[in-house]
């Protein structure tokens, strides 16, 4: 590992999570009595930024917030987590993004609806103003809860600066080859990989097929997260399966964000991809043992302690 902290620039979303547990996920038209209610900082960009900061990285975020009470809450949450906010703008007359989350109290599985609000107003000019931060970063991390043209522009800018890009293609949608050509590490889950490739993923073999299909479109590495099956990391030189860690899950919301934030930190510390994925898988496993998203992301000492325990 390198001596200095890795520098991570996250370009992405912030939403306020409004979450309640339910005895089961409701069917269409069904009302279910649930509880308790939790409200906290969320959004894939913010979650990944806070996860990386809690693991010891120097993190800055480029994001758009409404000038409302939720926006104030969002800004304060980022500052308290140690995330740099020079790239955060406030948008007048628009609400801060909101995520409505229902968590199955038994399995920990979830349903999420996102109202993007101010995230839709993060544009190319905002990214351009962060050009120096992008150039200084060890990794740029992005997701798809902001406009696709903003993501595409940021990826081009990062490649021009020789800054590698991690793209978490969530929520899933088809992606243009022009974007994938500027991505260094693509990190879909099985559903997102299926949306992008059209390949149904049912096991490791089909996941590898989808990953190789994606590699042919431009990324230097593809890491498909597979829930209980762990993760599959594929490059032109190797295919590595990283098994999932066995933990008692209480809330799987934000596990992918913990994974991506940790992956950026580990790669920024120059760990090999397979080892970086194992570190990220440990962070994700610990995150599902707590309720919430960014608040559930583990600190560095917890991940290192966990990895020492599972090696015994």
PDB file of C-alpha atoms in Angstrom:
ATOM      1  CA  UNK A   1       0.000   0.000   0.000  1.00  0.00           C
ATOM      2  CA  UNK A   2       1.073   3.580  -0.571  1.00  0.00           C
ATOM      3  CA  UNK A   3       1.925   5.767   2.412  1.00  0.00           C
ATOM      4  CA  UNK A   4      -0.423   8.663   1.700  1.00  0.00           C
ATOM      5  CA  UNK A   5      -4.197   8.490   1.765  1.00  0.00           C
ATOM      6  CA  UNK A   6      -5.745   7.674  -1.606  1.00  0.00           C
ATOM      7  CA  UNK A   7      -7.607  10.602  -3.155  1.00  0.00           C
ATOM      8  CA  UNK A   8     -11.101   9.743  -4.358  1.00  0.00           C
ATOM      9  CA  UNK A   9     -13.361  12.063  -6.355  1.00  0.00           C
ATOM     10  CA  UNK A  10     -16.997  10.957  -6.322  1.00  0.00           C
ATOM     11  CA  UNK A  11     -19.316  12.460  -8.919  1.00  0.00           C
ATOM     12  CA  UNK A  12     -22.865  11.523  -8.150  1.00  0.00           C
ATOM     13  CA  UNK A  13     -26.078  11.702  -6.219  1.00  0.00           C
ATOM     14  CA  UNK A  14     -27.285  12.604  -2.789  1.00  0.00           C
ATOM     15  CA  UNK A  15     -30.736  11.631  -1.581  1.00  0.00           C
ATOM     16  CA  UNK A  16     -32.338  11.572   1.830  1.00  0.00           C
ATOM     17  CA  UNK A  17     -33.289   8.006   2.766  1.00  0.00           C
ATOM     18  CA  UNK A  18     -36.780   7.600   4.215  1.00  0.00           C
ATOM     19  CA  UNK A  19     -36.863   3.989   5.383  1.00  0.00           C
ATOM     20  CA  UNK A  20     -39.206   1.685   7.241  1.00  0.00           C
ATOM     21  CA  UNK A  21     -39.101  -2.030   7.939  1.00  0.00           C
ATOM     22  CA  UNK A  22     -42.028  -4.250   7.000  1.00  0.00           C
ATOM     23  CA  UNK A  23     -42.960  -7.836   7.936  1.00  0.00           C
ATOM     24  CA  UNK A  24     -42.841  -8.496   4.169  1.00  0.00           C
ATOM     25  CA  UNK A  25     -42.481  -6.463   0.987  1.00  0.00           C
ATOM     26  CA  UNK A  26     -45.965  -5.298  -0.062  1.00  0.00           C
ATOM     27  CA  UNK A  27     -47.716  -6.539  -3.195  1.00  0.00           C
ATOM     28  CA  UNK A  28     -49.262  -4.010  -5.627  1.00  0.00           C
ATOM     29  CA  UNK A  29     -52.230  -2.321  -3.958  1.00  0.00           C
ATOM     30  CA  UNK A  30     -51.400  -3.751  -0.531  1.00  0.00           C
ATOM     31  CA  UNK A  31     -50.940  -1.706   2.635  1.00  0.00           C
ATOM     32  CA  UNK A  32     -48.629  -3.195   5.248  1.00  0.00           C
ATOM     33  CA  UNK A  33     -48.155  -1.933   8.808  1.00  0.00           C
ATOM     34  CA  UNK A  34     -44.408  -1.507   9.367  1.00  0.00           C
ATOM     35  CA  UNK A  35     -41.925   0.395  11.446  1.00  0.00           C
ATOM     36  CA  UNK A  36     -39.827   1.832  12.914  1.00  0.00           C
ATOM     37  CA  UNK A  37     -39.074   4.786  10.631  1.00  0.00           C
ATOM     38  CA  UNK A  38     -35.518   5.940   9.897  1.00  0.00           C
ATOM     39  CA  UNK A  39     -34.307   9.015   8.037  1.00  0.00           C
ATOM     40  CA  UNK A  40     -30.698   9.567   7.017  1.00  0.00           C
ATOM     41  CA  UNK A  41     -28.116  10.487   4.416  1.00  0.00           C
ATOM     42  CA  UNK A  42     -28.243   8.358   1.279  1.00  0.00           C
ATOM     43  CA  UNK A  43     -27.923   8.313  -2.488  1.00  0.00           C
ATOM     44  CA  UNK A  44     -25.342   6.205  -4.265  1.00  0.00           C
ATOM     45  CA  UNK A  45     -22.824   9.018  -4.707  1.00  0.00           C
ATOM     46  CA  UNK A  46     -23.012  10.178  -1.118  1.00  0.00           C
ATOM     47  CA  UNK A  47     -23.025   6.620   0.244  1.00  0.00           C
ATOM     48  CA  UNK A  48     -19.895   5.734  -1.718  1.00  0.00           C
ATOM     49  CA  UNK A  49     -18.154   8.957  -0.737  1.00  0.00           C
ATOM     50  CA  UNK A  50     -18.895   8.475   2.963  1.00  0.00           C
ATOM     51  CA  UNK A  51     -17.928   4.783   2.786  1.00  0.00           C
ATOM     52  CA  UNK A  52     -14.555   5.709   1.267  1.00  0.00           C
ATOM     53  CA  UNK A  53     -13.978   8.476   3.823  1.00  0.00           C
ATOM     54  CA  UNK A  54     -14.752   6.119   6.737  1.00  0.00           C
ATOM     55  CA  UNK A  55     -12.127   3.750   5.341  1.00  0.00           C
ATOM     56  CA  UNK A  56      -9.444   6.422   5.443  1.00  0.00           C
ATOM     57  CA  UNK A  57      -9.430   8.027   1.993  1.00  0.00           C
ATOM     58  CA  UNK A  58      -9.328  11.728   1.200  1.00  0.00           C
ATOM     59  CA  UNK A  59     -12.683  12.153  -0.507  1.00  0.00           C
ATOM     60  CA  UNK A  60     -14.410  14.991  -2.320  1.00  0.00           C
ATOM     61  CA  UNK A  61     -17.845  14.889  -3.938  1.00  0.00           C
ATOM     62  CA  UNK A  62     -19.362  16.706  -6.899  1.00  0.00           C
ATOM     63  CA  UNK A  63     -23.127  16.780  -6.304  1.00  0.00           C
ATOM     64  CA  UNK A  64     -26.268  18.934  -6.457  1.00  0.00           C
ATOM     65  CA  UNK A  65     -28.554  19.618  -3.487  1.00  0.00           C
ATOM     66  CA  UNK A  66     -31.772  21.553  -3.194  1.00  0.00           C
ATOM     67  CA  UNK A  67     -31.829  24.689  -1.078  1.00  0.00           C
ATOM     68  CA  UNK A  68     -34.184  23.106   1.429  1.00  0.00           C
ATOM     69  CA  UNK A  69     -34.143  21.432   4.835  1.00  0.00           C
ATOM     70  CA  UNK A  70     -33.126  18.087   3.326  1.00  0.00           C
ATOM     71  CA  UNK A  71     -30.309  19.822   1.438  1.00  0.00           C
ATOM     72  CA  UNK A  72     -29.004  21.291   4.694  1.00  0.00           C
ATOM     73  CA  UNK A  73     -29.157  17.855   6.277  1.00  0.00           C
ATOM     74  CA  UNK A  74     -27.289  16.384   3.321  1.00  0.00           C
ATOM     75  CA  UNK A  75     -24.549  19.000   3.389  1.00  0.00           C
ATOM     76  CA  UNK A  76     -24.033  18.590   7.135  1.00  0.00           C
ATOM     77  CA  UNK A  77     -23.853  14.799   6.811  1.00  0.00           C
ATOM     78  CA  UNK A  78     -21.091  15.067   4.204  1.00  0.00           C
ATOM     79  CA  UNK A  79     -19.108  17.534   6.313  1.00  0.00           C
ATOM     80  CA  UNK A  80     -19.466  15.401   9.445  1.00  0.00           C
ATOM     81  CA  UNK A  81     -18.164  12.379   7.508  1.00  0.00           C
ATOM     82  CA  UNK A  82     -15.100  14.323   6.381  1.00  0.00           C
ATOM     83  CA  UNK A  83     -16.114  14.455   2.722  1.00  0.00           C
ATOM     84  CA  UNK A  84     -14.928  17.547   0.846  1.00  0.00           C
ATOM     85  CA  UNK A  85     -17.862  19.673  -0.325  1.00  0.00           C
ATOM     86  CA  UNK A  86     -16.179  22.223  -2.615  1.00  0.00           C
ATOM     87  CA  UNK A  87     -17.910  20.524  -5.555  1.00  0.00           C
ATOM     88  CA  UNK A  88     -21.398  20.650  -4.012  1.00  0.00           C
ATOM     89  CA  UNK A  89     -23.865  23.134  -5.484  1.00  0.00           C
ATOM     90  CA  UNK A  90     -27.276  24.211  -4.187  1.00  0.00           C
ATOM     91  CA  UNK A  91     -30.175  24.471  -6.636  1.00  0.00           C
ATOM     92  CA  UNK A  92     -32.949  27.023  -6.030  1.00  0.00           C
ATOM     93  CA  UNK A  93     -36.585  25.980  -6.318  1.00  0.00           C
ATOM     94  CA  UNK A  94     -35.873  22.239  -6.520  1.00  0.00           C
ATOM     95  CA  UNK A  95     -36.168  19.612  -3.809  1.00  0.00           C
ATOM     96  CA  UNK A  96     -33.215  17.554  -2.676  1.00  0.00           C
ATOM     97  CA  UNK A  97     -33.433  13.945  -3.872  1.00  0.00           C
ATOM     98  CA  UNK A  98     -35.475  11.481  -1.835  1.00  0.00           C
ATOM     99  CA  UNK A  99     -35.349   7.667  -1.593  1.00  0.00           C
ATOM    100  CA  UNK A 100     -38.373   5.769  -0.281  1.00  0.00           C
ATOM    101  CA  UNK A 101     -37.105   2.453   1.101  1.00  0.00           C
ATOM    102  CA  UNK A 102     -38.962  -0.578   2.424  1.00  0.00           C
ATOM    103  CA  UNK A 103     -36.912  -3.332   4.066  1.00  0.00           C
ATOM    104  CA  UNK A 104     -38.222  -6.852   4.652  1.00  0.00           C
ATOM    105  CA  UNK A 105     -37.782  -7.413   8.382  1.00  0.00           C
ATOM    106  CA  UNK A 106     -37.081 -11.102   7.847  1.00  0.00           C
ATOM    107  CA  UNK A 107     -34.727 -11.348   4.875  1.00  0.00           C
ATOM    108  CA  UNK A 108     -33.272  -7.826   4.849  1.00  0.00           C
ATOM    109  CA  UNK A 109     -34.208  -7.486   1.153  1.00  0.00           C
ATOM    110  CA  UNK A 110     -35.464  -4.095   0.040  1.00  0.00           C
ATOM    111  CA  UNK A 111     -37.564  -2.103  -2.414  1.00  0.00           C
ATOM    112  CA  UNK A 112     -36.480   1.449  -3.308  1.00  0.00           C
ATOM    113  CA  UNK A 113     -38.065   4.315  -5.243  1.00  0.00           C
ATOM    114  CA  UNK A 114     -35.862   7.356  -5.892  1.00  0.00           C
ATOM    115  CA  UNK A 115     -37.224  10.850  -6.619  1.00  0.00           C
ATOM    116  CA  UNK A 116     -34.022  12.429  -8.016  1.00  0.00           C
ATOM    117  CA  UNK A 117     -34.934  16.090  -7.508  1.00  0.00           C
ATOM    118  CA  UNK A 118     -31.785  18.226  -7.529  1.00  0.00           C
ATOM    119  CA  UNK A 119     -29.643  15.331  -8.796  1.00  0.00           C
ATOM    120  CA  UNK A 120     -31.110  15.927 -12.258  1.00  0.00           C
ATOM    121  CA  UNK A 121     -29.447  19.356 -12.237  1.00  0.00           C
ATOM    122  CA  UNK A 122     -25.852  18.136 -11.875  1.00  0.00           C
ATOM    123  CA  UNK A 123     -24.438  19.112 -15.269  1.00  0.00           C
ATOM    124  CA  UNK A 124     -21.278  19.237 -17.366  1.00  0.00           C
ATOM    125  CA  UNK A 125     -20.382  22.722 -16.128  1.00  0.00           C
ATOM    126  CA  UNK A 126     -20.332  21.440 -12.542  1.00  0.00           C
ATOM    127  CA  UNK A 127     -17.960  18.665 -13.586  1.00  0.00           C
ATOM    128  CA  UNK A 128     -15.796  21.091 -15.552  1.00  0.00           C
ATOM    129  CA  UNK A 129     -15.379  23.228 -12.437  1.00  0.00           C
ATOM    130  CA  UNK A 130     -14.048  20.134 -10.670  1.00  0.00           C
ATOM    131  CA  UNK A 131     -11.459  19.473 -13.384  1.00  0.00           C
ATOM    132  CA  UNK A 132      -8.476  19.984 -11.053  1.00  0.00           C
ATOM    133  CA  UNK A 133      -9.927  17.680  -8.386  1.00  0.00           C
ATOM    134  CA  UNK A 134     -10.506  15.014 -11.019  1.00  0.00           C
ATOM    135  CA  UNK A 135      -6.927  15.322 -12.257  1.00  0.00           C
ATOM    136  CA  UNK A 136      -5.509  15.077  -8.724  1.00  0.00           C
ATOM    137  CA  UNK A 137      -7.565  12.001  -7.786  1.00  0.00           C
ATOM    138  CA  UNK A 138      -6.357   8.417  -7.718  1.00  0.00           C
ATOM    139  CA  UNK A 139      -9.848   7.323  -8.808  1.00  0.00           C
ATOM    140  CA  UNK A 140     -13.074   8.926  -9.980  1.00  0.00           C
ATOM    141  CA  UNK A 141     -16.187   7.073  -8.822  1.00  0.00           C
ATOM    142  CA  UNK A 142     -19.585   7.501 -10.505  1.00  0.00           C
ATOM    143  CA  UNK A 143     -23.079   5.994 -10.647  1.00  0.00           C
ATOM    144  CA  UNK A 144     -26.225   6.575 -12.743  1.00  0.00           C
ATOM    145  CA  UNK A 145     -28.484   8.591 -10.428  1.00  0.00           C
ATOM    146  CA  UNK A 146     -27.366  11.762 -12.224  1.00  0.00           C
ATOM    147  CA  UNK A 147     -27.848  12.645 -15.928  1.00  0.00           C
ATOM    148  CA  UNK A 148     -26.081  10.224 -18.263  1.00  0.00           C
ATOM    149  CA  UNK A 149     -24.544  13.059 -20.287  1.00  0.00           C
ATOM    150  CA  UNK A 150     -22.905  14.321 -17.089  1.00  0.00           C
ATOM    151  CA  UNK A 151     -21.458  10.859 -16.426  1.00  0.00           C
ATOM    152  CA  UNK A 152     -20.195  10.588 -20.005  1.00  0.00           C
ATOM    153  CA  UNK A 153     -18.546  14.008 -19.870  1.00  0.00           C
ATOM    154  CA  UNK A 154     -16.909  13.288 -16.511  1.00  0.00           C
ATOM    155  CA  UNK A 155     -15.546   9.968 -17.783  1.00  0.00           C
ATOM    156  CA  UNK A 156     -13.998  11.686 -20.810  1.00  0.00           C
ATOM    157  CA  UNK A 157     -12.491  14.389 -18.613  1.00  0.00           C
ATOM    158  CA  UNK A 158     -11.039  11.800 -16.238  1.00  0.00           C
ATOM    159  CA  UNK A 159      -9.470   9.802 -19.064  1.00  0.00           C
ATOM    160  CA  UNK A 160      -7.924  12.956 -20.503  1.00  0.00           C
ATOM    161  CA  UNK A 161      -6.347  13.509 -17.081  1.00  0.00           C
ATOM    162  CA  UNK A 162      -5.237   9.839 -16.850  1.00  0.00           C
ATOM    163  CA  UNK A 163      -7.428   9.356 -13.786  1.00  0.00           C
ATOM    164  CA  UNK A 164      -9.023   5.882 -13.728  1.00  0.00           C
ATOM    165  CA  UNK A 165     -12.812   5.651 -13.493  1.00  0.00           C
ATOM    166  CA  UNK A 166     -14.949   3.260 -11.458  1.00  0.00           C
ATOM    167  CA  UNK A 167     -18.533   3.202 -12.729  1.00  0.00           C
ATOM    168  CA  UNK A 168     -21.304   1.591 -10.710  1.00  0.00           C
ATOM    169  CA  UNK A 169     -23.995   1.300 -13.422  1.00  0.00           C
ATOM    170  CA  UNK A 170     -26.935   1.666 -11.050  1.00  0.00           C
ATOM    171  CA  UNK A 171     -29.811   2.056 -11.512  1.00  0.00           C
ATOM    172  CA  UNK A 172     -29.392  -0.358 -14.415  1.00  0.00           C
ATOM    173  CA  UNK A 173     -29.861   0.891 -17.965  1.00  0.00           C
ATOM    174  CA  UNK A 174     -28.323   0.254 -21.392  1.00  0.00           C
ATOM    175  CA  UNK A 175     -25.010   2.086 -21.771  1.00  0.00           C
ATOM    176  CA  UNK A 176     -23.288   3.496 -24.871  1.00  0.00           C
ATOM    177  CA  UNK A 177     -19.928   2.125 -25.980  1.00  0.00           C
ATOM    178  CA  UNK A 178     -18.502   5.663 -25.853  1.00  0.00           C
ATOM    179  CA  UNK A 179     -18.978   5.671 -22.081  1.00  0.00           C
ATOM    180  CA  UNK A 180     -17.753   2.127 -21.498  1.00  0.00           C
ATOM    181  CA  UNK A 181     -14.575   2.909 -23.442  1.00  0.00           C
ATOM    182  CA  UNK A 182     -13.708   5.510 -20.786  1.00  0.00           C
ATOM    183  CA  UNK A 183     -14.369   3.222 -17.803  1.00  0.00           C
ATOM    184  CA  UNK A 184     -11.545   1.382 -16.063  1.00  0.00           C
ATOM    185  CA  UNK A 185     -13.600  -0.710 -13.620  1.00  0.00           C
ATOM    186  CA  UNK A 186     -17.292  -1.433 -14.224  1.00  0.00           C
ATOM    187  CA  UNK A 187     -19.139  -2.798 -11.159  1.00  0.00           C
ATOM    188  CA  UNK A 188     -22.676  -3.971 -12.011  1.00  0.00           C
ATOM    189  CA  UNK A 189     -24.702  -6.353  -9.917  1.00  0.00           C
ATOM    190  CA  UNK A 190     -26.237  -9.322 -11.724  1.00  0.00           C
ATOM    191  CA  UNK A 191     -29.439  -7.458 -12.650  1.00  0.00           C
ATOM    192  CA  UNK A 192     -27.548  -4.457 -14.026  1.00  0.00           C
ATOM    193  CA  UNK A 193     -25.160  -6.681 -15.964  1.00  0.00           C
ATOM    194  CA  UNK A 194     -28.152  -8.446 -17.498  1.00  0.00           C
ATOM    195  CA  UNK A 195     -29.761  -5.130 -18.495  1.00  0.00           C
ATOM    196  CA  UNK A 196     -26.556  -3.947 -20.190  1.00  0.00           C
ATOM    197  CA  UNK A 197     -25.671  -7.224 -21.919  1.00  0.00           C
ATOM    198  CA  UNK A 198     -28.977  -9.043 -22.376  1.00  0.00           C
ATOM    199  CA  UNK A 199     -27.351 -12.132 -20.853  1.00  0.00           C
ATOM    200  CA  UNK A 200     -29.347 -13.798 -18.078  1.00  0.00           C
ATOM    201  CA  UNK A 201     -27.114 -14.390 -15.080  1.00  0.00           C
ATOM    202  CA  UNK A 202     -27.917 -17.490 -13.056  1.00  0.00           C
ATOM    203  CA  UNK A 203     -24.496 -18.714 -11.936  1.00  0.00           C
ATOM    204  CA  UNK A 204     -20.771 -17.999 -12.112  1.00  0.00           C
ATOM    205  CA  UNK A 205     -20.477 -19.285 -15.665  1.00  0.00           C
ATOM    206  CA  UNK A 206     -23.140 -16.935 -17.020  1.00  0.00           C
ATOM    207  CA  UNK A 207     -21.681 -14.086 -14.950  1.00  0.00           C
ATOM    208  CA  UNK A 208     -18.303 -14.696 -16.570  1.00  0.00           C
ATOM    209  CA  UNK A 209     -19.946 -14.699 -19.995  1.00  0.00           C
ATOM    210  CA  UNK A 210     -21.592 -11.342 -19.275  1.00  0.00           C
ATOM    211  CA  UNK A 211     -18.355  -9.898 -17.867  1.00  0.00           C
ATOM    212  CA  UNK A 212     -16.385 -10.891 -20.972  1.00  0.00           C
ATOM    213  CA  UNK A 213     -19.115  -9.390 -23.155  1.00  0.00           C
ATOM    214  CA  UNK A 214     -18.728  -6.134 -21.222  1.00  0.00           C
ATOM    215  CA  UNK A 215     -14.926  -6.232 -21.409  1.00  0.00           C
ATOM    216  CA  UNK A 216     -15.163  -6.390 -25.190  1.00  0.00           C
ATOM    217  CA  UNK A 217     -16.996  -3.054 -25.109  1.00  0.00           C
ATOM    218  CA  UNK A 218     -14.205  -1.121 -23.422  1.00  0.00           C
ATOM    219  CA  UNK A 219     -13.730  -1.400 -19.631  1.00  0.00           C
ATOM    220  CA  UNK A 220     -10.336  -2.608 -18.415  1.00  0.00           C
ATOM    221  CA  UNK A 221     -11.985  -4.684 -15.667  1.00  0.00           C
ATOM    222  CA  UNK A 222     -15.492  -5.853 -14.824  1.00  0.00           C
ATOM    223  CA  UNK A 223     -16.542  -6.786 -11.290  1.00  0.00           C
ATOM    224  CA  UNK A 224     -20.025  -8.295 -11.095  1.00  0.00           C
ATOM    225  CA  UNK A 225     -21.457  -8.450  -7.579  1.00  0.00           C
ATOM    226  CA  UNK A 226     -23.619 -11.534  -7.093  1.00  0.00           C
ATOM    227  CA  UNK A 227     -25.175 -11.278  -3.646  1.00  0.00           C
ATOM    228  CA  UNK A 228     -24.767 -14.574  -1.842  1.00  0.00           C
ATOM    229  CA  UNK A 229     -22.416 -15.849  -4.544  1.00  0.00           C
ATOM    230  CA  UNK A 230     -19.930 -13.066  -3.809  1.00  0.00           C
ATOM    231  CA  UNK A 231     -18.301 -11.242  -6.721  1.00  0.00           C
ATOM    232  CA  UNK A 232     -16.601 -12.127  -9.982  1.00  0.00           C
ATOM    233  CA  UNK A 233     -13.667  -9.978 -11.141  1.00  0.00           C
ATOM    234  CA  UNK A 234     -12.712 -10.346 -14.790  1.00  0.00           C
ATOM    235  CA  UNK A 235      -9.933  -8.764 -16.849  1.00  0.00           C
ATOM    236  CA  UNK A 236      -8.378  -9.825 -20.148  1.00  0.00           C
ATOM    237  CA  UNK A 237      -5.723 -11.682 -18.120  1.00  0.00           C
ATOM    238  CA  UNK A 238      -7.667 -13.321 -15.288  1.00  0.00           C
ATOM    239  CA  UNK A 239     -11.013 -14.333 -13.823  1.00  0.00           C
ATOM    240  CA  UNK A 240     -11.247 -14.412 -10.036  1.00  0.00           C
ATOM    241  CA  UNK A 241     -14.219 -15.443  -7.887  1.00  0.00           C
ATOM    242  CA  UNK A 242     -14.418 -13.706  -4.508  1.00  0.00           C
ATOM    243  CA  UNK A 243     -16.800 -15.711  -2.259  1.00  0.00           C
ATOM    244  CA  UNK A 244     -19.305 -13.850  -0.108  1.00  0.00           C
ATOM    245  CA  UNK A 245     -18.687 -13.574   3.625  1.00  0.00           C
ATOM    246  CA  UNK A 246     -21.322 -15.228   5.824  1.00  0.00           C
ATOM    247  CA  UNK A 247     -22.981 -12.664   8.106  1.00  0.00           C
ATOM    248  CA  UNK A 248     -26.421 -12.148   9.643  1.00  0.00           C
ATOM    249  CA  UNK A 249     -28.008  -9.570   7.315  1.00  0.00           C
ATOM    250  CA  UNK A 250     -30.518  -7.121   8.753  1.00  0.00           C
ATOM    251  CA  UNK A 251     -30.597  -4.550   5.896  1.00  0.00           C
ATOM    252  CA  UNK A 252     -28.991  -5.020   2.476  1.00  0.00           C
ATOM    253  CA  UNK A 253     -29.663  -1.414   1.424  1.00  0.00           C
ATOM    254  CA  UNK A 254     -26.396   0.303   0.535  1.00  0.00           C
ATOM    255  CA  UNK A 255     -24.267  -2.852   0.434  1.00  0.00           C
ATOM    256  CA  UNK A 256     -23.266  -2.153  -3.158  1.00  0.00           C
ATOM    257  CA  UNK A 257     -22.288   1.378  -2.224  1.00  0.00           C
ATOM    258  CA  UNK A 258     -20.110   0.127   0.628  1.00  0.00           C
ATOM    259  CA  UNK A 259     -18.506  -2.273  -1.857  1.00  0.00           C
ATOM    260  CA  UNK A 260     -17.769   0.454  -4.406  1.00  0.00           C
ATOM    261  CA  UNK A 261     -16.452   2.937  -1.869  1.00  0.00           C
ATOM    262  CA  UNK A 262     -14.153   0.310  -0.392  1.00  0.00           C
ATOM    263  CA  UNK A 263     -13.048  -0.889  -3.828  1.00  0.00           C
ATOM    264  CA  UNK A 264     -11.992   2.650  -4.760  1.00  0.00           C
ATOM    265  CA  UNK A 265      -9.981   2.958  -1.549  1.00  0.00           C
ATOM    266  CA  UNK A 266      -8.239  -0.395  -1.997  1.00  0.00           C
ATOM    267  CA  UNK A 267      -7.418   0.233  -5.658  1.00  0.00           C
ATOM    268  CA  UNK A 268      -6.267   3.728  -4.740  1.00  0.00           C
ATOM    269  CA  UNK A 269      -3.870   2.045  -2.305  1.00  0.00           C
ATOM    270  CA  UNK A 270      -2.519  -0.009  -5.235  1.00  0.00           C
ATOM    271  CA  UNK A 271      -3.889  -3.362  -4.103  1.00  0.00           C
ATOM    272  CA  UNK A 272      -4.309  -5.972  -6.871  1.00  0.00           C
ATOM    273  CA  UNK A 273      -7.875  -6.196  -8.171  1.00  0.00           C
ATOM    274  CA  UNK A 274      -8.696  -9.544  -6.516  1.00  0.00           C
ATOM    275  CA  UNK A 275      -7.390  -8.389  -3.132  1.00  0.00           C
ATOM    276  CA  UNK A 276      -9.199  -5.054  -3.506  1.00  0.00           C
ATOM    277  CA  UNK A 277     -12.441  -6.921  -4.227  1.00  0.00           C
ATOM    278  CA  UNK A 278     -12.008  -9.033  -1.106  1.00  0.00           C
ATOM    279  CA  UNK A 279     -11.534  -5.878   0.982  1.00  0.00           C
ATOM    280  CA  UNK A 280     -14.646  -4.400  -0.663  1.00  0.00           C
ATOM    281  CA  UNK A 281     -16.639  -7.604  -0.055  1.00  0.00           C
ATOM    282  CA  UNK A 282     -15.734  -7.453   3.642  1.00  0.00           C
ATOM    283  CA  UNK A 283     -16.911  -3.833   3.866  1.00  0.00           C
ATOM    284  CA  UNK A 284     -20.177  -4.737   2.131  1.00  0.00           C
ATOM    285  CA  UNK A 285     -20.720  -7.723   4.430  1.00  0.00           C
ATOM    286  CA  UNK A 286     -20.279  -5.606   7.530  1.00  0.00           C
ATOM    287  CA  UNK A 287     -22.628  -2.938   6.153  1.00  0.00           C
ATOM    288  CA  UNK A 288     -25.582  -5.335   5.938  1.00  0.00           C
ATOM    289  CA  UNK A 289     -25.324  -6.169   9.636  1.00  0.00           C
ATOM    290  CA  UNK A 290     -26.656  -2.680  10.477  1.00  0.00           C
ATOM    291  CA  UNK A 291     -29.726  -0.689   9.486  1.00  0.00           C
ATOM    292  CA  UNK A 292     -29.227   2.167   7.032  1.00  0.00           C
ATOM    293  CA  UNK A 293     -26.920   3.051   4.159  1.00  0.00           C
ATOM    294  CA  UNK A 294     -24.003   5.416   4.761  1.00  0.00           C
ATOM    295  CA  UNK A 295     -24.436   5.142   8.524  1.00  0.00           C
ATOM    296  CA  UNK A 296     -23.958   1.377   8.198  1.00  0.00           C
ATOM    297  CA  UNK A 297     -20.702   1.623   6.225  1.00  0.00           C
ATOM    298  CA  UNK A 298     -17.865   0.271   8.391  1.00  0.00           C
ATOM    299  CA  UNK A 299     -14.729   2.075   9.499  1.00  0.00           C
ATOM    300  CA  UNK A 300     -11.247   0.878   8.540  1.00  0.00           C
ATOM    301  CA  UNK A 301     -10.463  -0.843  11.838  1.00  0.00           C
ATOM    302  CA  UNK A 302     -13.694  -2.872  11.679  1.00  0.00           C
ATOM    303  CA  UNK A 303     -12.914  -4.152   8.188  1.00  0.00           C
ATOM    304  CA  UNK A 304      -9.328  -5.057   9.085  1.00  0.00           C
ATOM    305  CA  UNK A 305     -10.478  -6.802  12.273  1.00  0.00           C
ATOM    306  CA  UNK A 306     -13.126  -8.730  10.324  1.00  0.00           C
ATOM    307  CA  UNK A 307     -10.636  -9.864   7.686  1.00  0.00           C
ATOM    308  CA  UNK A 308      -8.223 -11.065  10.372  1.00  0.00           C
ATOM    309  CA  UNK A 309     -11.013 -13.081  12.005  1.00  0.00           C
ATOM    310  CA  UNK A 310     -12.125 -14.791   8.790  1.00  0.00           C
ATOM    311  CA  UNK A 311      -8.523 -15.719   7.936  1.00  0.00           C
ATOM    312  CA  UNK A 312      -8.202 -17.713  11.171  1.00  0.00           C
TER     313      UNK A 312
END
